[in-house]
mmCIF file of C-alpha atoms in Angstrom:
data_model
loop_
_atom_site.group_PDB
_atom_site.id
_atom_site.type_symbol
_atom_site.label_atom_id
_atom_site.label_comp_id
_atom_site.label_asym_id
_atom_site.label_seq_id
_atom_site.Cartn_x
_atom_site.Cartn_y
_atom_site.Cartn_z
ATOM 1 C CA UNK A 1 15.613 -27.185 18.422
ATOM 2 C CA UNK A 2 13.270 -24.528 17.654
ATOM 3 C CA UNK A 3 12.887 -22.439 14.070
ATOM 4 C CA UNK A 4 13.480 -19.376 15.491
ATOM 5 C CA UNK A 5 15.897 -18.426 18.355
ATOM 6 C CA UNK A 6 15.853 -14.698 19.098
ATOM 7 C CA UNK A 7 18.198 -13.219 22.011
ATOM 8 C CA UNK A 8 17.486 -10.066 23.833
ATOM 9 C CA UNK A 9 19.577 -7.217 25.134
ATOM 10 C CA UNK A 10 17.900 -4.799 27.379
ATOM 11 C CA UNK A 11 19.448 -1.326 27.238
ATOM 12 C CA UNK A 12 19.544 0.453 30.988
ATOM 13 C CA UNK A 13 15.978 1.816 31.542
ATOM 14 C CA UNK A 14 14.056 0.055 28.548
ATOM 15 C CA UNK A 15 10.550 0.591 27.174
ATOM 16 C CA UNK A 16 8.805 -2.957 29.203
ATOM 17 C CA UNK A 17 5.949 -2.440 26.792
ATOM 18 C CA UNK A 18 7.927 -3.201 23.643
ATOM 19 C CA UNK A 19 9.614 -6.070 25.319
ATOM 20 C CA UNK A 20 6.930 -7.567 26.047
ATOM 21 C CA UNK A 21 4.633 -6.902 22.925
ATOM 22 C CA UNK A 22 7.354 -8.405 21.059
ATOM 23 C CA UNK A 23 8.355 -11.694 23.197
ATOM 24 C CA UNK A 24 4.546 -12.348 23.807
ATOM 25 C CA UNK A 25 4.112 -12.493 20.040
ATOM 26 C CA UNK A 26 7.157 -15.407 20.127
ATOM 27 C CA UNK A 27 5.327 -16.634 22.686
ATOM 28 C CA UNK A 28 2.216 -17.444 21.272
ATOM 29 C CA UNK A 29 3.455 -18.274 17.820
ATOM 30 C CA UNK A 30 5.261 -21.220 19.230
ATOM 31 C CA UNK A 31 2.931 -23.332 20.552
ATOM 32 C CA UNK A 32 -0.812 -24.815 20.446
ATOM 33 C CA UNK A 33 -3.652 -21.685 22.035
ATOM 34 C CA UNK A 34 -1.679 -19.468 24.313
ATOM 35 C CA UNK A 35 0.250 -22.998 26.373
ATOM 36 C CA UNK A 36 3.618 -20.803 26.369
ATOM 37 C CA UNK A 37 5.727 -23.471 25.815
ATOM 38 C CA UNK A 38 8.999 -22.313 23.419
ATOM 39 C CA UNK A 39 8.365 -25.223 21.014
ATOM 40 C CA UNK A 40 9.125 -23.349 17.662
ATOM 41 C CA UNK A 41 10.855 -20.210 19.099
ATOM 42 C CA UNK A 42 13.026 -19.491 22.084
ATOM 43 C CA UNK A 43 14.042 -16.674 23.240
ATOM 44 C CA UNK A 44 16.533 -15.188 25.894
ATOM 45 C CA UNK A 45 17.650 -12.612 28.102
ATOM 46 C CA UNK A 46 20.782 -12.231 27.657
ATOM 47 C CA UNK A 47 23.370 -9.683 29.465
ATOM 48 C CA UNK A 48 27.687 -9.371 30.340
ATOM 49 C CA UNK A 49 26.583 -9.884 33.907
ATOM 50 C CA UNK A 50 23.435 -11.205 35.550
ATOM 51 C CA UNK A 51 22.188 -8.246 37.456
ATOM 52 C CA UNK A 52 18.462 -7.190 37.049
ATOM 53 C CA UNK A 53 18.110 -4.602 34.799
ATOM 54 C CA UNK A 54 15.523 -2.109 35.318
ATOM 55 C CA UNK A 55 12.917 -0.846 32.985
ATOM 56 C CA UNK A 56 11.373 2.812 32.553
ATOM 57 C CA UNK A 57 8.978 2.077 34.550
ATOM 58 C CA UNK A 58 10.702 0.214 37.269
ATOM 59 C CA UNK A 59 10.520 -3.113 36.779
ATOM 60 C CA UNK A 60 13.064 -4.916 36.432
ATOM 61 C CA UNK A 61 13.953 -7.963 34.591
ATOM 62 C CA UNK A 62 16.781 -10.681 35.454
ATOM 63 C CA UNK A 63 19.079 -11.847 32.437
ATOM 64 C CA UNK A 64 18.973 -15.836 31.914
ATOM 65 C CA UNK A 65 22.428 -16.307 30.176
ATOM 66 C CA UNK A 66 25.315 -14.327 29.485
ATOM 67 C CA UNK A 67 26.550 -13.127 26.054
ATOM 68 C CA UNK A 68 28.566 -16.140 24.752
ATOM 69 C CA UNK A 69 28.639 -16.587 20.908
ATOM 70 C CA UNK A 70 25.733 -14.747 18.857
ATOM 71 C CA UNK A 71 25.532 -16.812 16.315
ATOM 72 C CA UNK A 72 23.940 -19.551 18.359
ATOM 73 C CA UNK A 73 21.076 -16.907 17.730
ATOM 74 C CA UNK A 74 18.778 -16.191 14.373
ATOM 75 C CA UNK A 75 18.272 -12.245 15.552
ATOM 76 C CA UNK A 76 19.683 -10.551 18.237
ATOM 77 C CA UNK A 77 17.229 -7.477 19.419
ATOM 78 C CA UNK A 78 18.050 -4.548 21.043
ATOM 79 C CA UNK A 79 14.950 -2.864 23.188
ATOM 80 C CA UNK A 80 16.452 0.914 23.855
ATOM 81 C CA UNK A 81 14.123 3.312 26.111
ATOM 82 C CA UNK A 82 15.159 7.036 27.550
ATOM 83 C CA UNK A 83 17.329 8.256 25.472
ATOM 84 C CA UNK A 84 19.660 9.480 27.821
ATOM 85 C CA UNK A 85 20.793 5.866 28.613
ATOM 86 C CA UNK A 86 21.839 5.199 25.298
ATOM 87 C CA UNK A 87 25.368 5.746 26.258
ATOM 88 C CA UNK A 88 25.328 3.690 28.891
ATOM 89 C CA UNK A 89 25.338 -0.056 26.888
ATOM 90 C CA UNK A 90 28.308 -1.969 28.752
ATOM 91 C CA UNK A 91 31.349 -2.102 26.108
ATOM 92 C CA UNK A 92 31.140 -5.875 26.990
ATOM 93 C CA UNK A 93 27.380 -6.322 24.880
ATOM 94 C CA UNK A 94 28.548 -3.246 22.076
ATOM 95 C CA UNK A 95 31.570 -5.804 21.408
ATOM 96 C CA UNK A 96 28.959 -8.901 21.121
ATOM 97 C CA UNK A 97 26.891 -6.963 18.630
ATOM 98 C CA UNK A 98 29.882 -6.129 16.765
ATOM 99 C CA UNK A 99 30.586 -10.004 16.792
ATOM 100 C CA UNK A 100 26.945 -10.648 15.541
ATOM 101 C CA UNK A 101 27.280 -8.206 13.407
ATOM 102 C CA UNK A 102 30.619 -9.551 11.919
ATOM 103 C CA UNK A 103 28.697 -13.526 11.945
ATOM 104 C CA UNK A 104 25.869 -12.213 9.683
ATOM 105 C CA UNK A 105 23.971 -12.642 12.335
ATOM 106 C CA UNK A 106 19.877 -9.993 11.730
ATOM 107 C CA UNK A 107 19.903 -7.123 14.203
ATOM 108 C CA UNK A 108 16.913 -5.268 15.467
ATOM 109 C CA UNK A 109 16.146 -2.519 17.072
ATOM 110 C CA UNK A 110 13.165 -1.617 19.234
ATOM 111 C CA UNK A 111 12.707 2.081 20.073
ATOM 112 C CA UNK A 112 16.035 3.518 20.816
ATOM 113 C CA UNK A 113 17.857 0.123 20.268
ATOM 114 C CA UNK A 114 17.949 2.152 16.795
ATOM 115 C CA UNK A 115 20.165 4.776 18.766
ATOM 116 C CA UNK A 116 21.872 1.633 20.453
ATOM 117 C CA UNK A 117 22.895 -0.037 16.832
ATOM 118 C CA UNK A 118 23.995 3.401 15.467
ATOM 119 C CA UNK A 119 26.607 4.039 18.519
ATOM 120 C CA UNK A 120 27.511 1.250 18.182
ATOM 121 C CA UNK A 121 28.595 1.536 14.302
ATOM 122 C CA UNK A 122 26.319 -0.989 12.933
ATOM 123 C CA UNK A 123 23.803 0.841 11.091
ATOM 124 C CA UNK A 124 26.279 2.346 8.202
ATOM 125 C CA UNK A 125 24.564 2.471 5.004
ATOM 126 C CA UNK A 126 21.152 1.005 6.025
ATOM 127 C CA UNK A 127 17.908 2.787 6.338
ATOM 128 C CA UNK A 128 16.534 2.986 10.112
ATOM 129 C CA UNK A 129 13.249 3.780 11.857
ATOM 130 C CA UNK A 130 12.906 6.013 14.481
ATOM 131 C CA UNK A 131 9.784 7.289 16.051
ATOM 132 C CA UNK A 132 8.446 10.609 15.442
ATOM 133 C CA UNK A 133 9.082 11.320 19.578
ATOM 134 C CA UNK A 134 12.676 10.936 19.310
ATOM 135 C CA UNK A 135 12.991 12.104 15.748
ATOM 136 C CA UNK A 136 14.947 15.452 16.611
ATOM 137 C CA UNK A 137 16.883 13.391 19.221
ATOM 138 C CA UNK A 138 18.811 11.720 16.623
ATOM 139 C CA UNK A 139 19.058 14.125 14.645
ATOM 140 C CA UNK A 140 20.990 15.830 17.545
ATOM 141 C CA UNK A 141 23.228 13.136 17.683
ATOM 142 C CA UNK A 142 24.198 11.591 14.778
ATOM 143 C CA UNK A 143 24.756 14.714 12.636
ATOM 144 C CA UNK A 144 24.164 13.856 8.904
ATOM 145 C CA UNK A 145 21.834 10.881 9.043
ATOM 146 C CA UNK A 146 18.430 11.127 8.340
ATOM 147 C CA UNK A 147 16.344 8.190 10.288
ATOM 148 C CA UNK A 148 12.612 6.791 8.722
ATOM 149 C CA UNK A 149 9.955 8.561 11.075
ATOM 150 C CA UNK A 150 6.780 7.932 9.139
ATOM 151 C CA UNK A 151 6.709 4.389 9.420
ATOM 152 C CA UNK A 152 5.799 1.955 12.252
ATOM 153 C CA UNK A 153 8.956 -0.412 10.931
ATOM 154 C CA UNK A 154 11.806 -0.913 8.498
ATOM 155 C CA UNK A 155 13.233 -3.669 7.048
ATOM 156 C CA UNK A 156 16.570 -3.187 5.789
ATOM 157 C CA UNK A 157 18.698 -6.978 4.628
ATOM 158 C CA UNK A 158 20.081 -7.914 8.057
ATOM 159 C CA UNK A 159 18.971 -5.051 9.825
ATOM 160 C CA UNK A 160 15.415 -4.198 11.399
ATOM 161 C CA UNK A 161 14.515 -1.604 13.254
ATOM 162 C CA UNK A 162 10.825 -0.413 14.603
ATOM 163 C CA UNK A 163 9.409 2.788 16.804
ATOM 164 C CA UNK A 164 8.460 0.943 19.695
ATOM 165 C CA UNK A 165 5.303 0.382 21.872
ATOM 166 C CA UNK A 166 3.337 -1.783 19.414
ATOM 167 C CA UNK A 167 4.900 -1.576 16.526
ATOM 168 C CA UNK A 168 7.522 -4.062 17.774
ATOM 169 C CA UNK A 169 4.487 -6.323 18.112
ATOM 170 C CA UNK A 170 4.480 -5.990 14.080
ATOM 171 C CA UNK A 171 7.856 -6.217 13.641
ATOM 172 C CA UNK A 172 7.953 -9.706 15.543
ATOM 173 C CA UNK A 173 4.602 -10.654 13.633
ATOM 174 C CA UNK A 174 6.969 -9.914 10.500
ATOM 175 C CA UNK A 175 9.808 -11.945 12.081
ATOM 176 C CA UNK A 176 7.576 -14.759 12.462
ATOM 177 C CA UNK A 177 5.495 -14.776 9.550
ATOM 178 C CA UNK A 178 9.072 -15.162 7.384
ATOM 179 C CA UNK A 179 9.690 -18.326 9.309
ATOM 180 C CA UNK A 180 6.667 -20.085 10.596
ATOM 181 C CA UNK A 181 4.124 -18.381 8.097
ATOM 182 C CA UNK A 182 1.524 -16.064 8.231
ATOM 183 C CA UNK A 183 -0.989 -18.144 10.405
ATOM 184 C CA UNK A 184 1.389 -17.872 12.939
ATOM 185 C CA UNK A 185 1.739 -14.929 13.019
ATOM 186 C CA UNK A 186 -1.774 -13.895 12.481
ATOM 187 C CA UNK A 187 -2.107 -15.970 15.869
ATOM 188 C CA UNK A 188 -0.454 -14.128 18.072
ATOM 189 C CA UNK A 189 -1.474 -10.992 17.202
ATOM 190 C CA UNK A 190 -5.320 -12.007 17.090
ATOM 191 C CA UNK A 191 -4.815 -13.564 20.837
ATOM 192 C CA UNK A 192 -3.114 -10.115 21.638
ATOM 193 C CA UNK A 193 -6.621 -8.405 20.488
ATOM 194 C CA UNK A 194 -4.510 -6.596 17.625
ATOM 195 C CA UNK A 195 -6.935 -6.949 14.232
ATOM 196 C CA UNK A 196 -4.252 -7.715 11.422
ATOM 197 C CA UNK A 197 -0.639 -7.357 10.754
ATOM 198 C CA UNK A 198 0.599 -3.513 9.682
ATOM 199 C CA UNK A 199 2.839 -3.568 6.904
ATOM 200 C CA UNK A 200 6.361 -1.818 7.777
ATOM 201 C CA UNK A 201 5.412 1.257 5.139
ATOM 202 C CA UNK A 202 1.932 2.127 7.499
ATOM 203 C CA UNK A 203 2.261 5.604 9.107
ATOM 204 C CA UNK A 204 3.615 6.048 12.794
ATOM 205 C CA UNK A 205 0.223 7.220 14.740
ATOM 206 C CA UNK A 206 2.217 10.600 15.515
ATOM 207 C CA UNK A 207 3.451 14.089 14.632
ATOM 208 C CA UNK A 208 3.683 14.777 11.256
ATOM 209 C CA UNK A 209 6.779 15.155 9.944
ATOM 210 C CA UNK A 210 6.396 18.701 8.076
ATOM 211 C CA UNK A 211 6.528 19.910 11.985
ATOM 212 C CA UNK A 212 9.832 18.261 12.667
ATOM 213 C CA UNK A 213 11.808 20.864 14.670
ATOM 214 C CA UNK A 214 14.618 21.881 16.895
ATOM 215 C CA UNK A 215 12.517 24.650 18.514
ATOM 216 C CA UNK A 216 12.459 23.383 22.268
ATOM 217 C CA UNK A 217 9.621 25.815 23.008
ATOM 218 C CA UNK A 218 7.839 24.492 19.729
ATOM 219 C CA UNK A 219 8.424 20.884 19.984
ATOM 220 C CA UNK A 220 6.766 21.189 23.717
ATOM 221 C CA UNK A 221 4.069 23.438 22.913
ATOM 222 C CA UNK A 222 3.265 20.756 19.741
ATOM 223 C CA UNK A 223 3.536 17.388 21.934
ATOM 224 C CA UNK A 224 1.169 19.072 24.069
ATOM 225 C CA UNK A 225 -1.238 19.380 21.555
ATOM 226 C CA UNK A 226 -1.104 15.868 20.014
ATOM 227 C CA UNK A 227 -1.602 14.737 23.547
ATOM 228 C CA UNK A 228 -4.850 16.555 23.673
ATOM 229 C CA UNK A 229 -5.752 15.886 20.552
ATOM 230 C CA UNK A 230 -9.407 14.608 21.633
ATOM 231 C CA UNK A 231 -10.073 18.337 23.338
ATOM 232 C CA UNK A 232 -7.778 20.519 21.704
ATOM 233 C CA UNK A 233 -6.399 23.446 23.906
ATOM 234 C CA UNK A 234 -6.884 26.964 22.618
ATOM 235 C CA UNK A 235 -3.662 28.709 21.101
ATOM 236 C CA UNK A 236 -3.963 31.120 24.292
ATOM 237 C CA UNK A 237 -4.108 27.969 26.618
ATOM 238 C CA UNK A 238 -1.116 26.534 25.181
ATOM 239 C CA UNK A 239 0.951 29.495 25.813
ATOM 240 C CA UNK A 240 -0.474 29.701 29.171
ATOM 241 C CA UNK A 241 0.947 26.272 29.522
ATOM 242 C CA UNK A 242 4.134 26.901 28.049
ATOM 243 C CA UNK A 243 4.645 29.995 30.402
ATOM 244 C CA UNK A 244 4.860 32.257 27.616
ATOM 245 C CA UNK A 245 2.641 34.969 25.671
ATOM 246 C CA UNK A 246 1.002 34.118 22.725
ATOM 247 C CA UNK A 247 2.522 36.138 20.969
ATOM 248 C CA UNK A 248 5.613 35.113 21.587
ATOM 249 C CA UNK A 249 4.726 31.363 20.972
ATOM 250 C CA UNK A 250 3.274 32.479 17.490
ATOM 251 C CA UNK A 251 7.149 34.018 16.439
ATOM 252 C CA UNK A 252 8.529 30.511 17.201
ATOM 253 C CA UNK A 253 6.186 28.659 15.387
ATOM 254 C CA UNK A 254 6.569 30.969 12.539
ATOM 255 C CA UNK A 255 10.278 31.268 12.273
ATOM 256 C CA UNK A 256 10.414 27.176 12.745
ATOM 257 C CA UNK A 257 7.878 25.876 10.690
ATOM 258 C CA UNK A 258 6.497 28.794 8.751
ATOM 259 C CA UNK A 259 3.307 28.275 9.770
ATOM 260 C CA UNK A 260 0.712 29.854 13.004
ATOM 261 C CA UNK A 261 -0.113 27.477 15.812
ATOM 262 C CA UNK A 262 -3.539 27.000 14.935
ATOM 263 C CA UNK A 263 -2.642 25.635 11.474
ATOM 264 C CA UNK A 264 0.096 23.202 13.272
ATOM 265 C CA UNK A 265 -2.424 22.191 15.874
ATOM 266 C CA UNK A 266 -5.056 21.551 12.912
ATOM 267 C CA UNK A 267 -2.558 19.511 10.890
ATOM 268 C CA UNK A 268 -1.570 17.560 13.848
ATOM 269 C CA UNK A 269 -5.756 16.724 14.082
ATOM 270 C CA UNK A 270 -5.886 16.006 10.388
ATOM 271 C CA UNK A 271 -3.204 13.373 10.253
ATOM 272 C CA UNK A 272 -3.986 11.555 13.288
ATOM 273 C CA UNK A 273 -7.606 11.725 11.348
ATOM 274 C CA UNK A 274 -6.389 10.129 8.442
ATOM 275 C CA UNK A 275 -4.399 7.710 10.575
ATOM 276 C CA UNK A 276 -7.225 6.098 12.042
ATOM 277 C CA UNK A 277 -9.649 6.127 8.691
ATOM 278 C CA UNK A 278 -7.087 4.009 7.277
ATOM 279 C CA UNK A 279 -6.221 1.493 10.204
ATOM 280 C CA UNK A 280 -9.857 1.303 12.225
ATOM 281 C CA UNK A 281 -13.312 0.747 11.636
ATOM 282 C CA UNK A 282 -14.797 3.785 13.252
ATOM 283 C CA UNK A 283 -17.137 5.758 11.739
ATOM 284 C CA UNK A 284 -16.032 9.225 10.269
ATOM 285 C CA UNK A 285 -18.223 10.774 13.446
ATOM 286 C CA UNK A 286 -16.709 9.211 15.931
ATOM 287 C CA UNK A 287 -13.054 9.583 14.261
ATOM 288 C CA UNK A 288 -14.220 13.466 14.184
ATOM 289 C CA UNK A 289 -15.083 13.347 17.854
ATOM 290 C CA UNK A 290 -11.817 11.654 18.452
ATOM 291 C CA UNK A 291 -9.404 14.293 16.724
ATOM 292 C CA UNK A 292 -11.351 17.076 18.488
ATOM 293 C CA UNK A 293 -13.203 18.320 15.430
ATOM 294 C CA UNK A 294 -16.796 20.443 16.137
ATOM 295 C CA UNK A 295 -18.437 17.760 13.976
ATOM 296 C CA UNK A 296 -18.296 15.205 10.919
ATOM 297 C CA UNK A 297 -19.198 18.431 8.550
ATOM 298 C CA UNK A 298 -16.346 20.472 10.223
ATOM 299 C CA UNK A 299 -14.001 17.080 9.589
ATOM 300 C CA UNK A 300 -15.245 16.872 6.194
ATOM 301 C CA UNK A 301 -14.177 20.610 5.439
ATOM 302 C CA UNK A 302 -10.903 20.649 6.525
ATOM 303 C CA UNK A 303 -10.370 17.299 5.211
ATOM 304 C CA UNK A 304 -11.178 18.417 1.696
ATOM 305 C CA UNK A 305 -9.135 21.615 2.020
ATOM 306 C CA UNK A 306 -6.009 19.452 2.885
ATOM 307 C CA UNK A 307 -6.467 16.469 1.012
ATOM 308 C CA UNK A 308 -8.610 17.318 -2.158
ATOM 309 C CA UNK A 309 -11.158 14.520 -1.431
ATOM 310 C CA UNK A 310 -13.535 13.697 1.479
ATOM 311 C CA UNK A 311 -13.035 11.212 4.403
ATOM 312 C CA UNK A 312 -15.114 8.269 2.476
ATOM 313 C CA UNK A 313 -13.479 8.208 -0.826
ATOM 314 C CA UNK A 314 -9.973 9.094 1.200
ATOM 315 C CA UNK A 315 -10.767 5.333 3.193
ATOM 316 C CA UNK A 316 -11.861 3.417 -0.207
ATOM 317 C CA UNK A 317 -8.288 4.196 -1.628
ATOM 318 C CA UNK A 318 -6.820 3.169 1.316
ATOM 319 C CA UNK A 319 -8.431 -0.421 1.574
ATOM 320 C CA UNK A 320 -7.489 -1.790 -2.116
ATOM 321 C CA UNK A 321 -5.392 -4.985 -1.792
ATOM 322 C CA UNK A 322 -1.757 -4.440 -1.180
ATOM 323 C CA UNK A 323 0.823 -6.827 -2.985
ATOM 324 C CA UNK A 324 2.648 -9.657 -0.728
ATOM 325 C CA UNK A 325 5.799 -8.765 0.565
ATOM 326 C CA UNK A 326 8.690 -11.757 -0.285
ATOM 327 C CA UNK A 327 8.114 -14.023 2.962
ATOM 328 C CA UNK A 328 11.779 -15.528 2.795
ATOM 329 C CA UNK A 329 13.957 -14.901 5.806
ATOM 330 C CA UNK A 330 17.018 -13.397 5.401
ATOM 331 C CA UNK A 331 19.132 -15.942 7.054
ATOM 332 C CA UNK A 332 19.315 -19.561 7.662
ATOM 333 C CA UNK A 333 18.606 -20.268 11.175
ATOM 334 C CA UNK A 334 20.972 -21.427 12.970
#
């Protein structure tokens, strides 16, 4: 019997890249080098019928068992994807998590599984994560409820819920380190060419939060720039993109978030900036380079106008020692 059994439910559409970063870090915790063999933890696919079901992508991936009894499990996880599909979760598996739910039994979710969970009236009262990409999205539909979008996970008693893509990798190296230890876990994520573990607080590598917005015409014109955050568009290129003038994009940005779309486009550069001086090695330069600054001097400028202190000083705080979080699990497996 292994230590750790986790079962799978695979929303319609699902992110394959969270599945996967989070199985493959089961995978490798539970046996010798990377031999694949589910000695300490199993996991399964598990679904009301035994059709494929299809990722985002495409690919699709065949169910191994069918729901049965959840407690036979020590987590069930939910892996959401486009969130139109949410709805879509057959009343069959919404009545198993209920069931888990009801048995005690830890429930995840990665990316929207969040949305999944919440549908499906099992995240009352508990804290979720959400990433900063679908932020407004639940907002839009569960009136009231605030979700976590400035952290990669959150752990909340029996529920635990993540952003997706590789923070689900964390979430699992979490998972495992509370029941095999932290050289597991360390083990799998070294083999996956991931450096160390993130803690759940660590930032989502994404939009800031002070631009969160209903805006459609601002929330597109500010995922553009964060994608090309490397070779940032002019204001007037933007609008050109979003088919409007730029005048017109500067009134939305203004009556949304108060500020122009330079200074949202600058802010966007400065977090994703302090992002990576905090989580990577690079060298302020080539961070600079990377978040489409002229130079380290121009970095350095805007750095201290937003954040009182330089880059180097900003990275020394950010490396002291952390305290251990409490490694116990929060159930007995079964």
């Amino acid at each position: 019997m292994a230590k750790l059994n986790v079962g799978f439910i695979l929303a319609r559409r699902f992110t394959l890249c969270a599945f996967a970063n989070f199985v493959d870090v089961l995978r490798l915790a539970a046996d010798e080098g990377d031999r694949s063999r589910p000695i300490l933890c199993s996991w399964r696919v598990l679904s009301p019928t035994m059709d494929p079901i299809a990722s985002s992508s495409g690919i699709s991936v065949r169910p191994e068992e069918r729901l049965g009894d959840p407690a036979r499990f020590d987590y069930l996880v939910v892996v959401g994807g486009l969130v139109d599909e949410i709805e879509n979760l057959h009343p069959d598996t919404v009545r198993f998590l209920q069931r888990a739910a009801a048995a005690g039994v830890p429930l995840v979710g990665v990316c929207t599984g969040t949305f999944v969970l919440h549908r499906a009236g099992l995240m009352r009262g508990y804290r979720a994560c959400v990433s900063w990409f679908h932020h407004a999205d639940f907002l839009e539909r569960f009136d009231g409820l605030e979700p976590v979008s400035d952290q990669i996970f959150v752990v909340d008693r029996d529920r635990l819920t993540c952003s997706g893509g590789v923070s689900s990798a964390h979430l699992a190296a979490h998972i495992v380190e509370r029941h095999l230890g932290r050289a597991r876990a360390a083990k799998s994520l070294h083999i996956m060419i991931i450096d160390q573990a993130m803690r759940a607080e660590e930032p989502q590598p994404g939009m800031p939060l002070a631009l969160a917005t209903g805006d459609a015409l601002v929330r597109r014109a500010l995922i553009l720039m964060q994608q090309s955050i490397d070779a940032p568009l002019s204001i007037a290129r933007v609008a050109e993109r979003m088919a409007v003038s730029r005048r017109r994009l500067e009134r939305h940005f203004r009556a949304a978030l108060g500020m122009t779309p330079l200074a949202a486009d600058r802010l966007i550069r400065l977090e994703q900036a302090k992002h990576l001086l905090a989580t990577t090695r690079r060298s302020a330069t080539q961070i600079a380079a990377d978040t489409g600054f002229c130079d380290l001097p121009h970095l350095i400028r805007v750095f201290r106008a937003g954040e009182g202190v330089t880059p180097d000083p900003f990275r020394q705080a950010r490396a002291q020692p952390e305290p251990m979080h409490d490694p116990s699990p929060p159930r007995v497996g079964a």
